[in-house]
PDB file of C-alpha atoms in Angstrom:
ATOM      1  CA  MET A   1      18.218  -9.951 -30.903  1.00 89.00           C
ATOM      2  CA  ASN A   2      17.460 -12.256 -33.788  1.00 92.00           C
ATOM      3  CA  ARG A   3      16.472 -11.003 -37.218  1.00 92.00           C
ATOM      4  CA  GLN A   4      12.740 -11.235 -36.480  1.00 93.00           C
ATOM      5  CA  GLU A   5      13.093  -9.195 -33.281  1.00 93.00           C
ATOM      6  CA  VAL A   6      15.165  -6.566 -35.087  1.00 93.00           C
ATOM      7  CA  ALA A   7      12.510  -6.344 -37.820  1.00 94.00           C
ATOM      8  CA  ALA A   8       9.849  -5.766 -35.153  1.00 93.00           C
ATOM      9  CA  LEU A   9      12.000  -3.065 -33.557  1.00 93.00           C
ATOM     10  CA  LEU A  10      12.461  -1.335 -36.923  1.00 93.00           C
ATOM     11  CA  ALA A  11       8.722  -1.472 -37.573  1.00 93.00           C
ATOM     12  CA  TYR A  12       8.112   0.125 -34.181  1.00 93.00           C
ATOM     13  CA  ALA A  13      10.631   2.890 -34.967  1.00 93.00           C
ATOM     14  CA  VAL A  14       8.962   3.586 -38.331  1.00 93.00           C
ATOM     15  CA  ARG A  15       5.548   3.759 -36.666  1.00 93.00           C
ATOM     16  CA  LEU A  16       6.841   6.388 -34.216  1.00 92.00           C
ATOM     17  CA  ASP A  17       8.913   8.261 -36.799  1.00 91.00           C
ATOM     18  CA  PRO A  18       7.644   7.702 -40.375  1.00 91.00           C
ATOM     19  CA  ARG A  19      10.575   9.635 -41.862  1.00 86.00           C
ATOM     20  CA  THR A  20      12.746   6.565 -41.133  1.00 85.00           C
ATOM     21  CA  ALA A  21      10.674   4.378 -43.453  1.00 90.00           C
ATOM     22  CA  PRO A  22      12.807   2.837 -46.255  1.00 88.00           C
ATOM     23  CA  ALA A  23      12.149   4.102 -49.777  1.00 86.00           C
ATOM     24  CA  ASP A  24      11.627   0.615 -51.243  1.00 90.00           C
ATOM     25  CA  GLN A  25      11.977  -3.096 -50.479  1.00 90.00           C
ATOM     26  CA  ALA A  26      15.658  -3.171 -51.383  1.00 92.00           C
ATOM     27  CA  ALA A  27      16.383  -0.334 -48.958  1.00 91.00           C
ATOM     28  CA  ALA A  28      14.321  -2.090 -46.278  1.00 91.00           C
ATOM     29  CA  GLU A  29      16.349  -5.291 -46.676  1.00 92.00           C
ATOM     30  CA  GLU A  30      19.627  -3.363 -46.532  1.00 93.00           C
ATOM     31  CA  THR A  31      18.525  -1.521 -43.385  1.00 93.00           C
ATOM     32  CA  LEU A  32      17.421  -4.777 -41.749  1.00 94.00           C
ATOM     33  CA  ASP A  33      20.744  -6.425 -42.615  1.00 93.00           C
ATOM     34  CA  GLN A  34      22.651  -3.534 -41.037  1.00 93.00           C
ATOM     35  CA  TRP A  35      20.560  -3.419 -37.872  1.00 94.00           C
ATOM     36  CA  ALA A  36      20.558  -7.211 -37.458  1.00 93.00           C
ATOM     37  CA  ASP A  37      24.350  -7.286 -37.725  1.00 93.00           C
ATOM     38  CA  LEU A  38      24.923  -4.475 -35.222  1.00 92.00           C
ATOM     39  CA  LEU A  39      22.267  -5.611 -32.731  1.00 93.00           C
ATOM     40  CA  ALA A  40      23.048  -9.328 -32.791  1.00 91.00           C
ATOM     41  CA  ASP A  41      24.542  -9.141 -29.282  1.00 88.00           C
ATOM     42  CA  VAL A  42      21.888  -6.757 -27.893  1.00 89.00           C
ATOM     43  CA  ALA A  43      19.028  -8.133 -25.780  1.00 86.00           C
ATOM     44  CA  THR A  44      15.414  -7.223 -26.485  1.00 88.00           C
ATOM     45  CA  THR A  45      14.733  -7.040 -22.740  1.00 86.00           C
ATOM     46  CA  ALA A  46      16.952  -7.761 -19.745  1.00 79.00           C
ATOM     47  CA  PRO A  47      16.712  -7.486 -15.948  1.00 73.00           C
ATOM     48  CA  HIS A  48      18.716  -5.078 -13.836  1.00 66.00           C
ATOM     49  CA  PRO A  49      19.361  -5.571 -10.108  1.00 61.00           C
ATOM     50  CA  ASN A  50      18.067  -2.093  -9.249  1.00 61.00           C
ATOM     51  CA  GLY A  51      14.747  -2.735 -10.974  1.00 58.00           C
ATOM     52  CA  ARG A  52      15.333  -0.469 -13.976  1.00 68.00           C
ATOM     53  CA  HIS A  53      15.141  -3.131 -16.666  1.00 78.00           C
ATOM     54  CA  TRP A  54      16.482  -2.879 -20.210  1.00 80.00           C
ATOM     55  CA  ASP A  55      13.934  -2.613 -23.017  1.00 88.00           C
ATOM     56  CA  ALA A  56      15.233  -1.959 -26.534  1.00 91.00           C
ATOM     57  CA  ALA A  57      11.849  -0.637 -27.687  1.00 92.00           C
ATOM     58  CA  GLN A  58      11.847   1.939 -24.890  1.00 91.00           C
ATOM     59  CA  VAL A  59      15.366   3.018 -25.871  1.00 91.00           C
ATOM     60  CA  VAL A  60      14.133   3.609 -29.430  1.00 93.00           C
ATOM     61  CA  ARG A  61      11.089   5.476 -28.130  1.00 92.00           C
ATOM     62  CA  HIS A  62      13.222   7.670 -25.858  1.00 92.00           C
ATOM     63  CA  HIS A  63      15.586   8.544 -28.713  1.00 92.00           C
ATOM     64  CA  ILE A  64      12.755   9.486 -31.052  1.00 92.00           C
ATOM     65  CA  ALA A  65      11.080  11.540 -28.324  1.00 91.00           C
ATOM     66  CA  THR A  66      14.222  13.459 -27.360  1.00 92.00           C
ATOM     67  CA  SER A  67      16.487  13.643 -30.413  1.00 90.00           C
ATOM     68  CA  PRO A  68      15.976  15.549 -33.678  1.00 90.00           C
ATOM     69  CA  TYR A  69      18.000  12.896 -35.525  1.00 91.00           C
ATOM     70  CA  PRO A  70      16.647   9.619 -36.969  1.00 91.00           C
ATOM     71  CA  VAL A  71      17.394   6.612 -34.793  1.00 92.00           C
ATOM     72  CA  ARG A  72      20.391   4.506 -35.768  1.00 93.00           C
ATOM     73  CA  PRO A  73      21.400   1.031 -34.558  1.00 93.00           C
ATOM     74  CA  SER A  74      24.242   2.552 -32.534  1.00 92.00           C
ATOM     75  CA  ASP A  75      21.639   4.530 -30.578  1.00 93.00           C
ATOM     76  CA  VAL A  76      20.478   1.160 -29.254  1.00 92.00           C
ATOM     77  CA  SER A  77      23.748  -0.765 -29.043  1.00 91.00           C
ATOM     78  CA  ARG A  78      25.688   1.886 -27.097  1.00 90.00           C
ATOM     79  CA  PRO A  79      23.136   2.160 -24.261  1.00 88.00           C
ATOM     80  CA  TRP A  80      22.956  -1.639 -24.159  1.00 85.00           C
ATOM     81  CA  HIS A  81      26.700  -2.021 -23.683  1.00 82.00           C
ATOM     82  CA  ASP A  82      26.614   0.628 -20.934  1.00 83.00           C
ATOM     83  CA  PHE A  83      23.709  -1.225 -19.299  1.00 80.00           C
ATOM     84  CA  ARG A  84      25.453  -4.589 -19.563  1.00 77.00           C
ATOM     85  CA  ARG A  85      28.711  -3.186 -18.178  1.00 76.00           C
ATOM     86  CA  ASP A  86      26.864  -1.772 -15.161  1.00 73.00           C
ATOM     87  CA  VAL A  87      25.094  -5.091 -14.515  1.00 68.00           C
ATOM     88  CA  VAL A  88      28.302  -7.116 -14.803  1.00 65.00           C
ATOM     89  CA  ASP A  89      30.128  -4.692 -12.503  1.00 64.00           C
ATOM     90  CA  ARG A  90      27.435  -5.248  -9.857  1.00 62.00           C
ATOM     91  CA  HIS A  91      27.530  -9.040 -10.178  1.00 51.00           C
ATOM     92  CA  HIS A  92      29.283 -11.191  -7.586  1.00 53.00           C
ATOM     93  CA  ASP A  93      29.742 -14.829  -8.488  1.00 56.00           C
ATOM     94  CA  PRO A  94      27.618 -17.124  -6.287  1.00 57.00           C
ATOM     95  CA  VAL A  95      29.285 -20.325  -5.144  1.00 59.00           C
ATOM     96  CA  PRO A  96      28.755 -22.871  -7.944  1.00 63.00           C
ATOM     97  CA  ALA A  97      26.794 -26.009  -7.208  1.00 65.00           C
ATOM     98  CA  ALA A  98      29.430 -28.022  -9.083  1.00 64.00           C
ATOM     99  CA  ASP A  99      31.941 -30.075  -7.120  1.00 69.00           C
ATOM    100  CA  PRO A 100      35.020 -27.867  -6.498  1.00 66.00           C
ATOM    101  CA  ASP A 101      37.135 -31.002  -6.965  1.00 67.00           C
ATOM    102  CA  ASP A 102      35.957 -30.995 -10.584  1.00 69.00           C
ATOM    103  CA  PRO A 103      37.663 -27.793 -11.816  1.00 74.00           C
ATOM    104  CA  GLU A 104      36.292 -28.042 -15.351  1.00 76.00           C
ATOM    105  CA  ALA A 105      32.670 -28.287 -14.206  1.00 71.00           C
ATOM    106  CA  TYR A 106      33.251 -25.617 -11.548  1.00 67.00           C
ATOM    107  CA  ARG A 107      34.758 -23.202 -14.075  1.00 73.00           C
ATOM    108  CA  ALA A 108      32.091 -24.002 -16.678  1.00 74.00           C
ATOM    109  CA  GLU A 109      29.319 -23.129 -14.207  1.00 68.00           C
ATOM    110  CA  LEU A 110      31.026 -19.856 -13.261  1.00 66.00           C
ATOM    111  CA  LEU A 111      31.458 -18.861 -16.895  1.00 70.00           C
ATOM    112  CA  GLY A 112      27.907 -19.905 -17.722  1.00 71.00           C
ATOM    113  CA  THR A 113      26.496 -17.739 -14.929  1.00 67.00           C
ATOM    114  CA  ARG A 114      28.604 -14.742 -15.949  1.00 63.00           C
ATOM    115  CA  ASN A 115      27.595 -15.123 -19.594  1.00 66.00           C
ATOM    116  CA  ALA A 116      23.917 -15.368 -18.638  1.00 65.00           C
ATOM    117  CA  VAL A 117      24.216 -12.150 -16.620  1.00 60.00           C
ATOM    118  CA  ALA A 118      26.127 -10.391 -19.423  1.00 60.00           C
ATOM    119  CA  THR A 119      23.561 -11.347 -22.069  1.00 59.00           C
ATOM    120  CA  GLY A 120      20.570 -10.431 -19.913  1.00 59.00           C
ATOM    121  CA  THR A 121      19.158 -13.945 -19.518  1.00 58.00           C
ATOM    122  CA  ALA A 122      19.858 -14.029 -15.769  1.00 59.00           C
ATOM    123  CA  THR A 123      19.704 -11.464 -12.988  1.00 63.00           C
ATOM    124  CA  ALA A 124      22.982 -10.384 -11.412  1.00 54.00           C
ATOM    125  CA  ALA A 125      23.773 -11.561  -7.890  1.00 54.00           C
ATOM    126  CA  THR A 126      24.456  -8.175  -6.321  1.00 52.00           C
ATOM    127  CA  PHE A 127      25.727  -9.197  -2.901  1.00 49.00           C
ATOM    128  CA  ARG A 128      28.600 -11.299  -1.673  1.00 48.00           C
ATOM    129  CA  GLU A 129      27.867 -14.307   0.471  1.00 46.00           C
ATOM    130  CA  LEU A 130      28.571 -13.120   4.003  1.00 45.00           C
ATOM    131  CA  THR A 131      30.356 -15.555   6.254  1.00 47.00           C
ATOM    132  CA  GLY A 132      31.873 -13.340   8.932  1.00 50.00           C
ATOM    133  CA  GLY A 133      29.303 -10.588   9.279  1.00 53.00           C
ATOM    134  CA  PRO A 134      28.734  -7.580   7.019  1.00 54.00           C
ATOM    135  CA  ALA A 135      31.584  -6.238   4.931  1.00 59.00           C
ATOM    136  CA  PRO A 136      33.069  -2.970   6.303  1.00 62.00           C
ATOM    137  CA  GLU A 137      31.228  -0.788   3.784  1.00 63.00           C
ATOM    138  CA  VAL A 138      27.931  -2.558   4.471  1.00 62.00           C
ATOM    139  CA  ALA A 139      28.426  -2.325   8.227  1.00 61.00           C
ATOM    140  CA  GLU A 140      29.080   1.401   7.886  1.00 66.00           C
ATOM    141  CA  ARG A 141      25.858   1.962   5.938  1.00 62.00           C
ATOM    142  CA  LEU A 142      23.835  -0.167   8.353  1.00 59.00           C
ATOM    143  CA  ALA A 143      25.293   1.731  11.297  1.00 60.00           C
ATOM    144  CA  ALA A 144      24.234   5.004   9.686  1.00 60.00           C
ATOM    145  CA  LEU A 145      20.664   3.700   9.584  1.00 57.00           C
ATOM    146  CA  GLY A 146      20.664   3.013  13.330  1.00 56.00           C
ATOM    147  CA  ASP A 147      21.454   0.104  15.594  1.00 50.00           C
ATOM    148  CA  TYR A 148      22.431  -2.994  13.660  1.00 48.00           C
ATOM    149  CA  VAL A 149      20.570  -6.196  14.571  1.00 51.00           C
ATOM    150  CA  PRO A 150      21.411  -9.769  13.525  1.00 50.00           C
ATOM    151  CA  ARG A 151      20.064 -10.798  10.126  1.00 51.00           C
ATOM    152  CA  THR A 152      17.724 -13.410  11.622  1.00 50.00           C
ATOM    153  CA  VAL A 153      16.117 -10.794  13.854  1.00 50.00           C
ATOM    154  CA  ALA A 154      15.889  -8.258  11.030  1.00 49.00           C
ATOM    155  CA  GLN A 155      14.149 -10.812   8.822  1.00 51.00           C
ATOM    156  CA  ALA A 156      11.635 -11.579  11.557  1.00 51.00           C
ATOM    157  CA  LEU A 157      10.854  -7.875  11.935  1.00 51.00           C
ATOM    158  CA  ALA A 158      10.773  -7.080   8.201  1.00 48.00           C
ATOM    159  CA  GLU A 159       7.006  -7.580   7.941  1.00 53.00           C
ATOM    160  CA  PHE A 160       6.419  -4.957  10.628  1.00 55.00           C
ATOM    161  CA  ARG A 161       8.899  -2.343   9.389  1.00 64.00           C
ATOM    162  CA  PRO A 162       9.049  -2.735   5.579  1.00 72.00           C
ATOM    163  CA  ARG A 163      10.689   0.647   4.980  1.00 73.00           C
ATOM    164  CA  ARG A 164      13.639  -0.154   7.266  1.00 74.00           C
ATOM    165  CA  ALA A 165      13.860  -3.662   5.796  1.00 74.00           C
ATOM    166  CA  GLU A 166      14.135  -2.161   2.307  1.00 78.00           C
ATOM    167  CA  ARG A 167      16.867   0.242   3.426  1.00 78.00           C
ATOM    168  CA  ASP A 168      18.782  -2.622   5.056  1.00 74.00           C
ATOM    169  CA  ARG A 169      18.429  -4.679   1.877  1.00 75.00           C
ATOM    170  CA  ARG A 170      19.825  -1.870  -0.252  1.00 76.00           C
ATOM    171  CA  ALA A 171      22.714  -1.391   2.151  1.00 76.00           C
ATOM    172  CA  VAL A 172      23.631  -5.086   2.119  1.00 70.00           C
ATOM    173  CA  GLU A 173      23.377  -5.313  -1.683  1.00 73.00           C
ATOM    174  CA  GLY A 174      25.357  -2.109  -2.237  1.00 74.00           C
ATOM    175  CA  LEU A 175      22.454  -0.316  -3.914  1.00 81.00           C
ATOM    176  CA  PRO A 176      21.766   3.424  -3.620  1.00 84.00           C
ATOM    177  CA  ASP A 177      19.174   4.376  -0.997  1.00 87.00           C
ATOM    178  CA  PRO A 178      16.687   7.058  -2.129  1.00 88.00           C
ATOM    179  CA  LEU A 179      16.034   8.038   1.502  1.00 88.00           C
ATOM    180  CA  ASP A 180      19.662   9.148   1.810  1.00 88.00           C
ATOM    181  CA  VAL A 181      18.742  12.295  -0.154  1.00 91.00           C
ATOM    182  CA  ALA A 182      15.899  14.789  -0.161  1.00 93.00           C
ATOM    183  CA  CYS A 183      13.117  14.331  -2.697  1.00 92.00           C
ATOM    184  CA  SER A 184      12.862  16.940  -5.436  1.00 90.00           C
ATOM    185  CA  HIS A 185       9.353  15.975  -6.563  1.00 90.00           C
ATOM    186  CA  VAL A 186       7.225  19.138  -6.537  1.00 88.00           C
ATOM    187  CA  HIS A 187       4.376  17.495  -4.600  1.00 87.00           C
ATOM    188  CA  CYS A 188       6.650  15.776  -2.092  1.00 92.00           C
ATOM    189  CA  LEU A 189       9.902  17.534  -1.086  1.00 91.00           C
ATOM    190  CA  ALA A 190      10.528  14.994   1.684  1.00 91.00           C
ATOM    191  CA  ARG A 191      13.728  15.580   3.609  1.00 91.00           C
ATOM    192  CA  ALA A 192      16.533  13.016   3.761  1.00 89.00           C
ATOM    193  CA  GLY A 193      15.502  10.091   5.931  1.00 86.00           C
ATOM    194  CA  GLU A 194      11.788  10.781   5.500  1.00 90.00           C
ATOM    195  CA  PRO A 195       9.525   8.705   3.213  1.00 89.00           C
ATOM    196  CA  CYS A 196       8.062  10.206   0.068  1.00 91.00           C
ATOM    197  CA  VAL A 197       4.429  11.340   0.221  1.00 91.00           C
ATOM    198  CA  ASN A 198       1.656  11.577  -2.345  1.00 90.00           C
ATOM    199  CA  ARG A 199      -0.447  14.617  -3.224  1.00 88.00           C
ATOM    200  CA  ARG A 200      -2.555  14.062  -0.107  1.00 87.00           C
ATOM    201  CA  ARG A 201       0.632  14.013   2.010  1.00 88.00           C
ATOM    202  CA  ASN A 202       0.214  10.339   2.826  1.00 88.00           C
ATOM    203  CA  PRO A 203       3.422   8.245   2.929  1.00 88.00           C
ATOM    204  CA  ARG A 204       4.168   6.316  -0.264  1.00 87.00           C
ATOM    205  CA  ARG A 205       5.258   2.680  -0.174  1.00 82.00           C
ATOM    206  CA  THR A 206       8.094   3.537  -2.560  1.00 85.00           C
ATOM    207  CA  ALA A 207      10.200   6.622  -3.197  1.00 88.00           C
ATOM    208  CA  HIS A 208       9.633   8.795  -6.255  1.00 90.00           C
ATOM    209  CA  PRO A 209      11.765   7.579  -9.202  1.00 88.00           C
ATOM    210  CA  SER A 210      13.470  10.979  -9.456  1.00 89.00           C
ATOM    211  CA  ARG A 211      14.653  10.598  -5.864  1.00 89.00           C
ATOM    212  CA  LEU A 212      16.233   7.249  -6.645  1.00 87.00           C
ATOM    213  CA  ASP A 213      17.903   8.837  -9.690  1.00 87.00           C
ATOM    214  CA  ILE A 214      19.442  11.515  -7.450  1.00 89.00           C
ATOM    215  CA  ALA A 215      20.631   8.922  -4.918  1.00 85.00           C
ATOM    216  CA  THR A 216      22.092   6.777  -7.708  1.00 84.00           C
ATOM    217  CA  ALA A 217      23.934   9.717  -9.285  1.00 83.00           C
ATOM    218  CA  ARG A 218      25.379  10.729  -5.911  1.00 81.00           C
ATOM    219  CA  ARG A 219      26.453   7.207  -4.987  1.00 73.00           C
ATOM    220  CA  TYR A 220      28.239   6.532  -8.263  1.00 69.00           C
ATOM    221  CA  ALA A 221      29.633  10.020  -8.848  1.00 67.00           C
ATOM    222  CA  PRO A 222      33.437  10.040  -9.232  1.00 62.00           C
ATOM    223  CA  LYS A 223      35.105  10.819  -5.926  1.00 58.00           C
ATOM    224  CA  GLU A 224      37.318  13.877  -5.809  1.00 56.00           C
ATOM    225  CA  PRO A 225      40.965  13.080  -5.056  1.00 53.00           C
ATOM    226  CA  ALA A 226      42.134  13.895  -1.568  1.00 50.00           C
ATOM    227  CA  ALA A 227      44.028  17.150  -1.287  1.00 48.00           C
TER     228      ALA A 227
END
């Protein structure tokens, strides 16, 4: 964030929590200097491959809504670094367009892509380029969904079975699948494998966000060591 963006973020925080308002102009300048220094490497907004984008203003809003303590710059920078680390961990370098016989250009493109992903100016590439069929982990998840069909056939059928196409996409990209778990939403309670429903018990096009949260927590939970 640049200084102007940080000033806008501070103004938003003061509007939500007036007790954070500086006592005078000198205090306001000092606060802005501190926040601008600590948030210089934090993005205002940034994409995430699972659709849950970063928004610094929403982080401030969440802190004010849930914490009894005044918001500090570290309450924004820490979540950002966690967010960025998760995005970078999901990223797989696409093959650069640069000539591989030009190592400097090839390396520069790789580093440029990684930096763009790390700073939130580009979306992470969350799947490896498959050349010999699905990776073992992907093949295992696809097999659990039912009979695996070639990618060309699956793409042709995607329009007619969007729910299965979405599950296949998540499996290939290594993303958690909300339909792997039961839904805890009070008006849904769909069982694992079944789509979420609305209040009228009609199938939803997407799963409830809380269901995706459960699937994400289960997928990335630390595995217990084998006995």
